[in-house]
PDB file of C-alpha atoms in Angstrom:
ATOM      1  CA  MET A   8       0.000   0.000   0.000  1.00 60.00           C
ATOM      2  CA  THR A   9       2.908   2.322   0.760  1.00 74.00           C
ATOM      3  CA  SER A  10       4.034   2.357  -2.877  1.00 79.00           C
ATOM      4  CA  TYR A  11       0.522   3.360  -3.995  1.00 69.00           C
ATOM      5  CA  LEU A  12       0.465   6.233  -1.501  1.00 79.00           C
ATOM      6  CA  ILE A  13       3.856   7.476  -2.675  1.00 81.00           C
ATOM      7  CA  ALA A  14       2.666   7.322  -6.291  1.00 77.00           C
ATOM      8  CA  THR A  15      -0.479   9.211  -5.283  1.00 78.00           C
ATOM      9  CA  LEU A  16       1.550  11.984  -3.646  1.00 85.00           C
ATOM     10  CA  VAL A  17       3.897  12.264  -6.628  1.00 82.00           C
ATOM     11  CA  ALA A  18       1.000  12.465  -9.102  1.00 79.00           C
ATOM     12  CA  ALA A  19      -0.769  15.051  -6.913  1.00 82.00           C
ATOM     13  CA  VAL A  20       2.354  17.228  -6.749  1.00 87.00           C
ATOM     14  CA  VAL A  21       2.758  17.002 -10.528  1.00 88.00           C
ATOM     15  CA  ALA A  22      -0.907  17.936 -11.005  1.00 84.00           C
ATOM     16  CA  VAL A  23      -0.579  20.991  -8.772  1.00 89.00           C
ATOM     17  CA  GLY A  24       2.696  22.091 -10.393  1.00 91.00           C
ATOM     18  CA  LEU A  25       1.353  21.807 -13.925  1.00 85.00           C
ATOM     19  CA  GLY A  26      -1.852  23.551 -12.870  1.00 88.00           C
ATOM     20  CA  TYR A  27       0.200  26.459 -11.553  1.00 90.00           C
ATOM     21  CA  LEU A  28       2.187  26.660 -14.810  1.00 90.00           C
ATOM     22  CA  ALA A  29      -1.067  26.676 -16.796  1.00 87.00           C
ATOM     23  CA  HIS A  30      -2.362  29.512 -14.609  1.00 85.00           C
ATOM     24  CA  GLU A  31       0.836  31.513 -15.172  1.00 84.00           C
ATOM     25  CA  ALA A  32       0.642  31.016 -18.941  1.00 81.00           C
ATOM     26  CA  ARG A  33      -2.986  32.155 -19.021  1.00 86.00           C
ATOM     27  CA  GLY A  34      -2.063  35.214 -16.948  1.00 81.00           C
ATOM     28  CA  ALA A  35       0.783  36.142 -19.305  1.00 79.00           C
ATOM     29  CA  ARG A  36      -1.533  35.732 -22.308  1.00 79.00           C
ATOM     30  CA  GLN A  37      -4.175  37.914 -20.662  1.00 78.00           C
ATOM     31  CA  ARG A  38      -1.638  40.658 -19.916  1.00 79.00           C
ATOM     32  CA  LEU A  39      -0.691  40.705 -23.583  1.00 74.00           C
ATOM     33  CA  ARG A  40      -4.303  40.885 -24.691  1.00 77.00           C
ATOM     34  CA  GLY A  41      -5.250  43.502 -22.120  1.00 68.00           C
ATOM     35  CA  THR A  42      -2.537  46.040 -22.985  1.00 75.00           C
ATOM     36  CA  GLU A  43      -2.733  48.227 -26.079  1.00 78.00           C
ATOM     37  CA  THR A  44       0.444  48.685 -28.100  1.00 81.00           C
ATOM     38  CA  SER A  45       1.756  52.253 -27.891  1.00 83.00           C
ATOM     39  CA  THR A  46       4.417  54.294 -29.670  1.00 89.00           C
ATOM     40  CA  THR A  47       7.347  56.128 -28.120  1.00 90.00           C
ATOM     41  CA  ALA A  48       5.724  59.421 -29.134  1.00 91.00           C
ATOM     42  CA  THR A  49       2.558  58.516 -27.207  1.00 89.00           C
ATOM     43  CA  LEU A  50       4.572  57.633 -24.104  1.00 89.00           C
ATOM     44  CA  THR A  51       6.493  60.898 -24.259  1.00 87.00           C
ATOM     45  CA  ALA A  52       3.281  62.896 -24.579  1.00 88.00           C
ATOM     46  CA  LEU A  53       1.574  61.054 -21.710  1.00 86.00           C
ATOM     47  CA  ALA A  54       4.595  61.447 -19.446  1.00 85.00           C
ATOM     48  CA  GLY A  55       4.728  65.165 -20.233  1.00 84.00           C
ATOM     49  CA  ALA A  56       1.011  65.573 -19.499  1.00 86.00           C
ATOM     50  CA  ALA A  57       1.350  63.685 -16.200  1.00 84.00           C
ATOM     51  CA  SER A  58       4.285  65.866 -15.147  1.00 79.00           C
ATOM     52  CA  ALA A  59       2.356  69.036 -16.007  1.00 77.00           C
ATOM     53  CA  ALA A  60      -0.703  67.902 -14.046  1.00 79.00           C
ATOM     54  CA  ALA A  61       0.832  66.157 -11.026  1.00 76.00           C
ATOM     55  CA  GLY A  62       4.485  67.173 -11.000  1.00 72.00           C
ATOM     56  CA  SER A  63       7.629  65.481 -12.213  1.00 75.00           C
ATOM     57  CA  ARG A  64       8.235  61.765 -11.629  1.00 77.00           C
ATOM     58  CA  SER A  65       4.517  61.035 -11.375  1.00 79.00           C
ATOM     59  CA  TYR A  66       4.002  59.007 -14.553  1.00 87.00           C
ATOM     60  CA  ALA A  67       3.629  55.203 -14.378  1.00 87.00           C
ATOM     61  CA  GLU A  68       1.665  53.040 -16.796  1.00 89.00           C
ATOM     62  CA  ARG A  69       1.769  49.502 -18.159  1.00 91.00           C
ATOM     63  CA  VAL A  70       2.676  49.638 -21.846  1.00 92.00           C
ATOM     64  CA  GLU A  71       3.593  47.610 -24.905  1.00 94.00           C
ATOM     65  CA  LEU A  72       6.031  48.740 -27.576  1.00 94.00           C
ATOM     66  CA  SER A  73       7.465  47.337 -30.781  1.00 94.00           C
ATOM     67  CA  GLY A  74      10.651  48.582 -32.405  1.00 96.00           C
ATOM     68  CA  VAL A  75      14.334  47.751 -32.779  1.00 97.00           C
ATOM     69  CA  ALA A  76      17.193  47.640 -30.282  1.00 97.00           C
ATOM     70  CA  ALA A  77      19.735  50.484 -30.194  1.00 97.00           C
ATOM     71  CA  PRO A  78      22.628  51.397 -27.853  1.00 97.00           C
ATOM     72  CA  GLY A  79      21.785  53.121 -24.575  1.00 95.00           C
ATOM     73  CA  PRO A  80      23.493  56.080 -22.866  1.00 94.00           C
ATOM     74  CA  GLN A  81      26.660  54.051 -22.250  1.00 93.00           C
ATOM     75  CA  GLY A  82      27.023  53.195 -25.963  1.00 95.00           C
ATOM     76  CA  LEU A  83      27.679  49.762 -27.407  1.00 96.00           C
ATOM     77  CA  LEU A  84      28.560  46.956 -25.014  1.00 96.00           C
ATOM     78  CA  THR A  85      30.998  44.142 -25.735  1.00 96.00           C
ATOM     79  CA  SER A  86      29.957  40.615 -24.819  1.00 95.00           C
ATOM     80  CA  GLU A  87      32.308  38.971 -22.345  1.00 93.00           C
ATOM     81  CA  ILE A  88      33.109  35.685 -24.110  1.00 92.00           C
ATOM     82  CA  SER A  89      32.866  36.247 -27.870  1.00 93.00           C
ATOM     83  CA  GLY A  90      33.540  40.011 -27.833  1.00 94.00           C
ATOM     84  CA  THR A  91      30.431  40.746 -29.915  1.00 96.00           C
ATOM     85  CA  PRO A  92      29.356  44.434 -30.080  1.00 97.00           C
ATOM     86  CA  CYS A  93      25.833  44.477 -28.653  1.00 97.00           C
ATOM     87  CA  VAL A  94      23.300  46.291 -26.469  1.00 97.00           C
ATOM     88  CA  TRP A  95      22.727  43.318 -24.109  1.00 97.00           C
ATOM     89  CA  HIS A  96      24.536  40.058 -23.431  1.00 97.00           C
ATOM     90  CA  HIS A  97      24.235  36.924 -21.287  1.00 96.00           C
ATOM     91  CA  HIS A  98      26.799  34.186 -20.766  1.00 95.00           C
ATOM     92  CA  LYS A  99      26.963  30.860 -18.956  1.00 94.00           C
ATOM     93  CA  VAL A 100      29.847  28.473 -18.316  1.00 93.00           C
ATOM     94  CA  SER A 101      28.943  24.914 -17.275  1.00 93.00           C
ATOM     95  CA  ARG A 102      31.153  22.095 -16.054  1.00 90.00           C
ATOM     96  CA  ARG A 103      30.437  18.630 -17.417  1.00 89.00           C
ATOM     97  CA  TYR A 104      31.702  15.827 -15.221  1.00 87.00           C
ATOM     98  CA  GLU A 105      31.315  12.157 -14.449  1.00 84.00           C
ATOM     99  CA  GLU A 106      30.020  11.006 -11.090  1.00 80.00           C
ATOM    100  CA  ARG A 107      30.455   7.450  -9.909  1.00 77.00           C
ATOM    101  CA  ARG A 108      27.863   6.069  -7.521  1.00 76.00           C
ATOM    102  CA  ARG A 109      27.144   2.728  -5.922  1.00 71.00           C
ATOM    103  CA  THR A 110      23.644   1.359  -6.414  1.00 69.00           C
ATOM    104  CA  SER A 111      21.599  -0.382  -3.729  1.00 67.00           C
ATOM    105  CA  GLY A 112      22.675  -3.667  -5.311  1.00 67.00           C
ATOM    106  CA  GLY A 113      26.343  -2.835  -4.787  1.00 66.00           C
ATOM    107  CA  GLU A 114      27.114  -2.059  -8.425  1.00 74.00           C
ATOM    108  CA  HIS A 115      29.113   0.995  -9.489  1.00 74.00           C
ATOM    109  CA  ARG A 116      27.494   3.226 -12.096  1.00 80.00           C
ATOM    110  CA  THR A 117      28.908   6.314 -13.782  1.00 81.00           C
ATOM    111  CA  GLN A 118      26.611   9.208 -14.653  1.00 83.00           C
ATOM    112  CA  THR A 119      27.409  12.345 -16.644  1.00 86.00           C
ATOM    113  CA  ARG A 120      26.255  15.512 -14.902  1.00 87.00           C
ATOM    114  CA  THR A 121      26.434  19.266 -15.488  1.00 89.00           C
ATOM    115  CA  GLU A 122      26.784  22.169 -13.069  1.00 91.00           C
ATOM    116  CA  VAL A 123      26.825  25.893 -13.787  1.00 92.00           C
ATOM    117  CA  VAL A 124      30.185  27.429 -12.855  1.00 91.00           C
ATOM    118  CA  THR A 125      29.329  31.057 -13.644  1.00 91.00           C
ATOM    119  CA  GLU A 126      26.451  32.935 -15.264  1.00 93.00           C
ATOM    120  CA  ASN A 127      25.852  36.634 -15.767  1.00 93.00           C
ATOM    121  CA  ARG A 128      23.950  39.098 -17.955  1.00 94.00           C
ATOM    122  CA  SER A 129      24.264  42.805 -18.584  1.00 95.00           C
ATOM    123  CA  ARG A 130      21.878  45.223 -16.900  1.00 94.00           C
ATOM    124  CA  GLU A 131      22.788  48.504 -18.601  1.00 96.00           C
ATOM    125  CA  PRO A 132      19.761  50.245 -20.159  1.00 96.00           C
ATOM    126  CA  PHE A 133      19.433  50.135 -23.925  1.00 97.00           C
ATOM    127  CA  VAL A 134      17.124  51.939 -26.336  1.00 96.00           C
ATOM    128  CA  LEU A 135      14.008  50.693 -28.086  1.00 97.00           C
ATOM    129  CA  ARG A 136      13.536  52.789 -31.225  1.00 96.00           C
ATOM    130  CA  ASP A 137      10.452  52.996 -33.428  1.00 93.00           C
ATOM    131  CA  GLU A 138       9.544  55.321 -36.292  1.00 92.00           C
ATOM    132  CA  HIS A 139       8.332  57.965 -33.820  1.00 91.00           C
ATOM    133  CA  GLY A 140      11.270  58.147 -31.415  1.00 93.00           C
ATOM    134  CA  GLU A 141      12.965  56.115 -28.720  1.00 94.00           C
ATOM    135  CA  VAL A 142      12.686  55.102 -25.060  1.00 95.00           C
ATOM    136  CA  LEU A 143      15.061  53.487 -22.589  1.00 96.00           C
ATOM    137  CA  VAL A 144      14.530  49.862 -21.561  1.00 96.00           C
ATOM    138  CA  VAL A 145      16.038  48.662 -18.268  1.00 96.00           C
ATOM    139  CA  PRO A 146      16.704  44.903 -18.711  1.00 95.00           C
ATOM    140  CA  GLU A 147      16.023  43.704 -15.177  1.00 90.00           C
ATOM    141  CA  THR A 148      14.823  40.328 -16.486  1.00 87.00           C
ATOM    142  CA  ALA A 149      16.170  37.923 -19.085  1.00 88.00           C
ATOM    143  CA  VAL A 150      15.530  38.469 -22.782  1.00 94.00           C
ATOM    144  CA  ASP A 151      13.286  35.993 -24.592  1.00 95.00           C
ATOM    145  CA  ARG A 152      14.904  34.362 -27.639  1.00 95.00           C
ATOM    146  CA  PRO A 153      18.128  36.383 -27.982  1.00 96.00           C
ATOM    147  CA  ARG A 154      20.666  35.351 -30.635  1.00 96.00           C
ATOM    148  CA  LYS A 155      23.099  32.672 -29.501  1.00 97.00           C
ATOM    149  CA  VAL A 156      26.627  33.539 -30.613  1.00 96.00           C
ATOM    150  CA  ARG A 157      28.676  30.987 -28.704  1.00 95.00           C
ATOM    151  CA  SER A 158      28.108  27.313 -27.944  1.00 94.00           C
ATOM    152  CA  GLU A 159      31.454  25.652 -27.450  1.00 93.00           C
ATOM    153  CA  PHE A 160      32.556  22.628 -25.445  1.00 92.00           C
ATOM    154  CA  ARG A 161      36.188  22.627 -24.359  1.00 87.00           C
ATOM    155  CA  PRO A 162      37.430  19.229 -23.135  1.00 88.00           C
ATOM    156  CA  GLU A 163      39.474  19.050 -19.950  1.00 78.00           C
ATOM    157  CA  THR A 164      43.089  18.481 -21.013  1.00 70.00           C
ATOM    158  CA  GLY A 165      44.967  18.432 -17.730  1.00 61.00           C
ATOM    159  CA  ARG A 166      44.839  18.604 -13.965  1.00 51.00           C
ATOM    160  CA  GLY A 167      46.629  21.879 -13.418  1.00 47.00           C
ATOM    161  CA  GLY A 168      43.577  23.962 -12.545  1.00 51.00           C
ATOM    162  CA  PRO A 169      42.305  25.682 -15.724  1.00 54.00           C
ATOM    163  CA  SER A 170      41.091  29.266 -15.613  1.00 58.00           C
ATOM    164  CA  ILE A 171      39.084  31.586 -17.806  1.00 59.00           C
ATOM    165  CA  THR A 172      38.896  35.337 -18.109  1.00 59.00           C
ATOM    166  CA  ILE A 173      35.427  36.814 -18.654  1.00 64.00           C
ATOM    167  CA  GLY A 174      35.576  40.581 -18.960  1.00 60.00           C
ATOM    168  CA  SER A 175      37.438  41.833 -15.893  1.00 55.00           C
ATOM    169  CA  LEU A 176      36.804  38.578 -13.992  1.00 57.00           C
ATOM    170  CA  SER A 177      39.452  35.870 -13.847  1.00 59.00           C
ATOM    171  CA  LEU A 178      37.909  32.603 -12.674  1.00 60.00           C
ATOM    172  CA  ALA A 179      39.772  29.483 -11.561  1.00 59.00           C
ATOM    173  CA  LEU A 180      37.884  26.374 -12.603  1.00 58.00           C
ATOM    174  CA  PRO A 181      37.941  23.105 -10.684  1.00 56.00           C
ATOM    175  CA  ALA A 182      40.068  20.400 -12.258  1.00 53.00           C
ATOM    176  CA  SER A 183      39.810  16.723 -11.408  1.00 51.00           C
ATOM    177  CA  ARG A 184      39.858  13.335 -13.058  1.00 54.00           C
ATOM    178  CA  GLU A 185      36.037  13.414 -13.180  1.00 79.00           C
ATOM    179  CA  THR A 186      35.837  16.651 -15.154  1.00 85.00           C
ATOM    180  CA  LEU A 187      35.115  16.079 -18.845  1.00 88.00           C
ATOM    181  CA  GLY A 188      35.258  19.721 -19.880  1.00 89.00           C
ATOM    182  CA  TYR A 189      33.467  23.060 -19.889  1.00 90.00           C
ATOM    183  CA  GLU A 190      30.679  24.367 -22.091  1.00 93.00           C
ATOM    184  CA  TYR A 191      30.650  28.066 -22.976  1.00 94.00           C
ATOM    185  CA  GLU A 192      27.361  29.635 -24.044  1.00 96.00           C
ATOM    186  CA  GLU A 193      26.579  33.251 -24.866  1.00 97.00           C
ATOM    187  CA  TRP A 194      23.564  35.184 -26.144  1.00 97.00           C
ATOM    188  CA  VAL A 195      23.355  38.784 -27.369  1.00 97.00           C
ATOM    189  CA  LEU A 196      21.048  41.501 -28.654  1.00 97.00           C
ATOM    190  CA  THR A 197      22.682  43.481 -31.435  1.00 97.00           C
ATOM    191  CA  PRO A 198      21.598  46.908 -32.731  1.00 97.00           C
ATOM    192  CA  GLY A 199      18.695  46.676 -35.149  1.00 96.00           C
ATOM    193  CA  THR A 200      17.209  43.507 -33.639  1.00 97.00           C
ATOM    194  CA  PRO A 201      13.370  43.662 -33.752  1.00 96.00           C
ATOM    195  CA  LEU A 202      11.921  43.726 -30.228  1.00 96.00           C
ATOM    196  CA  PHE A 203       8.600  43.523 -28.450  1.00 96.00           C
ATOM    197  CA  VAL A 204       8.605  45.027 -24.935  1.00 95.00           C
ATOM    198  CA  GLN A 205       5.918  45.020 -22.259  1.00 94.00           C
ATOM    199  CA  GLY A 206       6.435  46.589 -18.839  1.00 93.00           C
ATOM    200  CA  GLU A 207       5.931  49.711 -16.760  1.00 93.00           C
ATOM    201  CA  ALA A 208       6.713  53.048 -18.405  1.00 92.00           C
ATOM    202  CA  THR A 209       7.777  55.489 -15.689  1.00 91.00           C
ATOM    203  CA  ASP A 210       9.752  58.675 -15.101  1.00 87.00           C
ATOM    204  CA  ARG A 211      10.370  58.116 -11.399  1.00 84.00           C
ATOM    205  CA  ASP A 212      14.166  58.108 -11.898  1.00 79.00           C
ATOM    206  CA  GLY A 213      14.034  61.429 -13.728  1.00 83.00           C
ATOM    207  CA  ARG A 214      13.928  59.940 -17.237  1.00 88.00           C
ATOM    208  CA  LEU A 215      11.315  58.059 -19.231  1.00 92.00           C
ATOM    209  CA  GLU A 216      12.042  54.339 -19.254  1.00 94.00           C
ATOM    210  CA  VAL A 217      10.327  50.948 -19.392  1.00 95.00           C
ATOM    211  CA  ARG A 218      11.202  48.535 -16.605  1.00 93.00           C
ATOM    212  CA  ASP A 219       9.966  45.707 -14.412  1.00 93.00           C
ATOM    213  CA  SER A 220       7.365  46.206 -11.671  1.00 88.00           C
ATOM    214  CA  PRO A 221       5.105  43.959  -9.532  1.00 84.00           C
ATOM    215  CA  SER A 222       2.044  45.059 -11.517  1.00 77.00           C
ATOM    216  CA  ALA A 223       3.724  44.921 -14.940  1.00 74.00           C
ATOM    217  CA  PRO A 224       6.349  42.157 -15.223  1.00 87.00           C
ATOM    218  CA  LEU A 225       8.901  43.112 -17.841  1.00 94.00           C
ATOM    219  CA  VAL A 226       8.876  41.188 -21.122  1.00 94.00           C
ATOM    220  CA  ILE A 227      11.675  41.709 -23.665  1.00 96.00           C
ATOM    221  CA  SER A 228      11.333  39.404 -26.639  1.00 96.00           C
ATOM    222  CA  THR A 229      12.600  39.033 -30.174  1.00 96.00           C
ATOM    223  CA  ARG A 230       9.244  37.390 -30.941  1.00 94.00           C
ATOM    224  CA  SER A 231       6.188  39.413 -31.940  1.00 85.00           C
ATOM    225  CA  GLU A 232       3.162  39.865 -29.684  1.00 83.00           C
ATOM    226  CA  ALA A 233       1.175  37.403 -31.821  1.00 84.00           C
ATOM    227  CA  GLU A 234       3.934  34.781 -31.515  1.00 86.00           C
ATOM    228  CA  LEU A 235       4.079  35.237 -27.742  1.00 85.00           C
ATOM    229  CA  GLN A 236       0.298  34.896 -27.398  1.00 81.00           C
ATOM    230  CA  ALA A 237       0.337  31.696 -29.445  1.00 83.00           C
ATOM    231  CA  ALA A 238       3.190  30.295 -27.306  1.00 81.00           C
ATOM    232  CA  HIS A 239       1.349  31.080 -24.049  1.00 78.00           C
ATOM    233  CA  THR A 240      -1.831  29.475 -25.409  1.00 86.00           C
ATOM    234  CA  ARG A 241       0.022  26.261 -26.295  1.00 88.00           C
ATOM    235  CA  ARG A 242       1.737  26.185 -22.921  1.00 86.00           C
ATOM    236  CA  ALA A 243      -1.526  26.730 -21.045  1.00 85.00           C
ATOM    237  CA  LEU A 244      -3.266  23.920 -22.956  1.00 89.00           C
ATOM    238  CA  LEU A 245      -0.387  21.460 -22.522  1.00 90.00           C
ATOM    239  CA  CYS A 246       0.044  22.171 -18.821  1.00 91.00           C
ATOM    240  CA  ALA A 247      -3.705  22.061 -18.134  1.00 89.00           C
ATOM    241  CA  GLY A 248      -3.999  18.751 -19.952  1.00 89.00           C
ATOM    242  CA  GLY A 249      -1.021  17.312 -18.102  1.00 88.00           C
ATOM    243  CA  SER A 250      -2.430  18.520 -14.790  1.00 88.00           C
ATOM    244  CA  GLY A 251      -5.739  16.803 -15.490  1.00 87.00           C
ATOM    245  CA  LEU A 252      -4.042  13.522 -16.399  1.00 87.00           C
ATOM    246  CA  ALA A 253      -1.849  13.648 -13.289  1.00 82.00           C
ATOM    247  CA  ALA A 254      -4.917  14.317 -11.116  1.00 84.00           C
ATOM    248  CA  VAL A 255      -6.692  11.287 -12.606  1.00 85.00           C
ATOM    249  CA  ALA A 256      -3.589   9.174 -11.979  1.00 80.00           C
ATOM    250  CA  ALA A 257      -3.490  10.343  -8.365  1.00 78.00           C
ATOM    251  CA  VAL A 258      -7.101   9.289  -7.827  1.00 81.00           C
ATOM    252  CA  VAL A 259      -6.486   5.894  -9.470  1.00 77.00           C
ATOM    253  CA  MET A 260      -3.390   5.271  -7.322  1.00 76.00           C
ATOM    254  CA  LEU A 261      -5.295   6.244  -4.172  1.00 76.00           C
ATOM    255  CA  VAL A 262      -8.156   3.860  -4.972  1.00 78.00           C
ATOM    256  CA  LEU A 263      -5.755   1.017  -5.742  1.00 75.00           C
ATOM    257  CA  GLY A 264      -3.929   1.683  -2.518  1.00 74.00           C
ATOM    258  CA  LEU A 265      -7.125   1.552  -0.487  1.00 74.00           C
ATOM    259  CA  LEU A 266      -8.184  -1.660  -2.193  1.00 73.00           C
ATOM    260  CA  ALA A 267      -4.784  -3.191  -1.562  1.00 67.00           C
TER     261      ALA A 267
END
């Protein structure tokens, strides 16, 4: 009976988790549908009107914008692994290694595993530009579907303690007989990349910008609004269906356990 109860709990947890993911996908889809796409000129006019009526730094509104990426006040950035000129970048270095474990039957088995050694992304504001003007975007969250410019696996060749230099950071990597090597991955946004952005437009820092907020989670995507809505719809349907199946399995396991 114990095995049936464990299976029931596992299926119930899966059902709840998938139900939560379906709820999140429906919420993201609704936020897209419920926000009208604006232009940078409209935002500038609304921010100016709010400042005139209620004083400076009083404008805050959930918005959607479409345009292309352009350098921010700090100019072009340089990605830390490939050296690509860009407006935003994200890198990750992962260690691939073998782990030897003894099974309950006393046998030794070797499994290949991966752990992230270092990961970082830029947070400098960049510009979204449309045919009417431009506005700053503060990338406080990850970018959806950026261009991948580096995917390289470097085998471990010795035991002398390899190191890498990423920007101004010099990182010593662990070396051991179990280490197979390191995988380097990097993603960038380059000037001219088409973008869809949804977030809070505000002038609270003394300049008009779009950023993350509790009421308007920031979305920065190279996909269009229609593509994002379709993706959220598929995710909601798949997760809801999986949640329903897991719930049925939990009930079946519970009944079998009681009968046993």
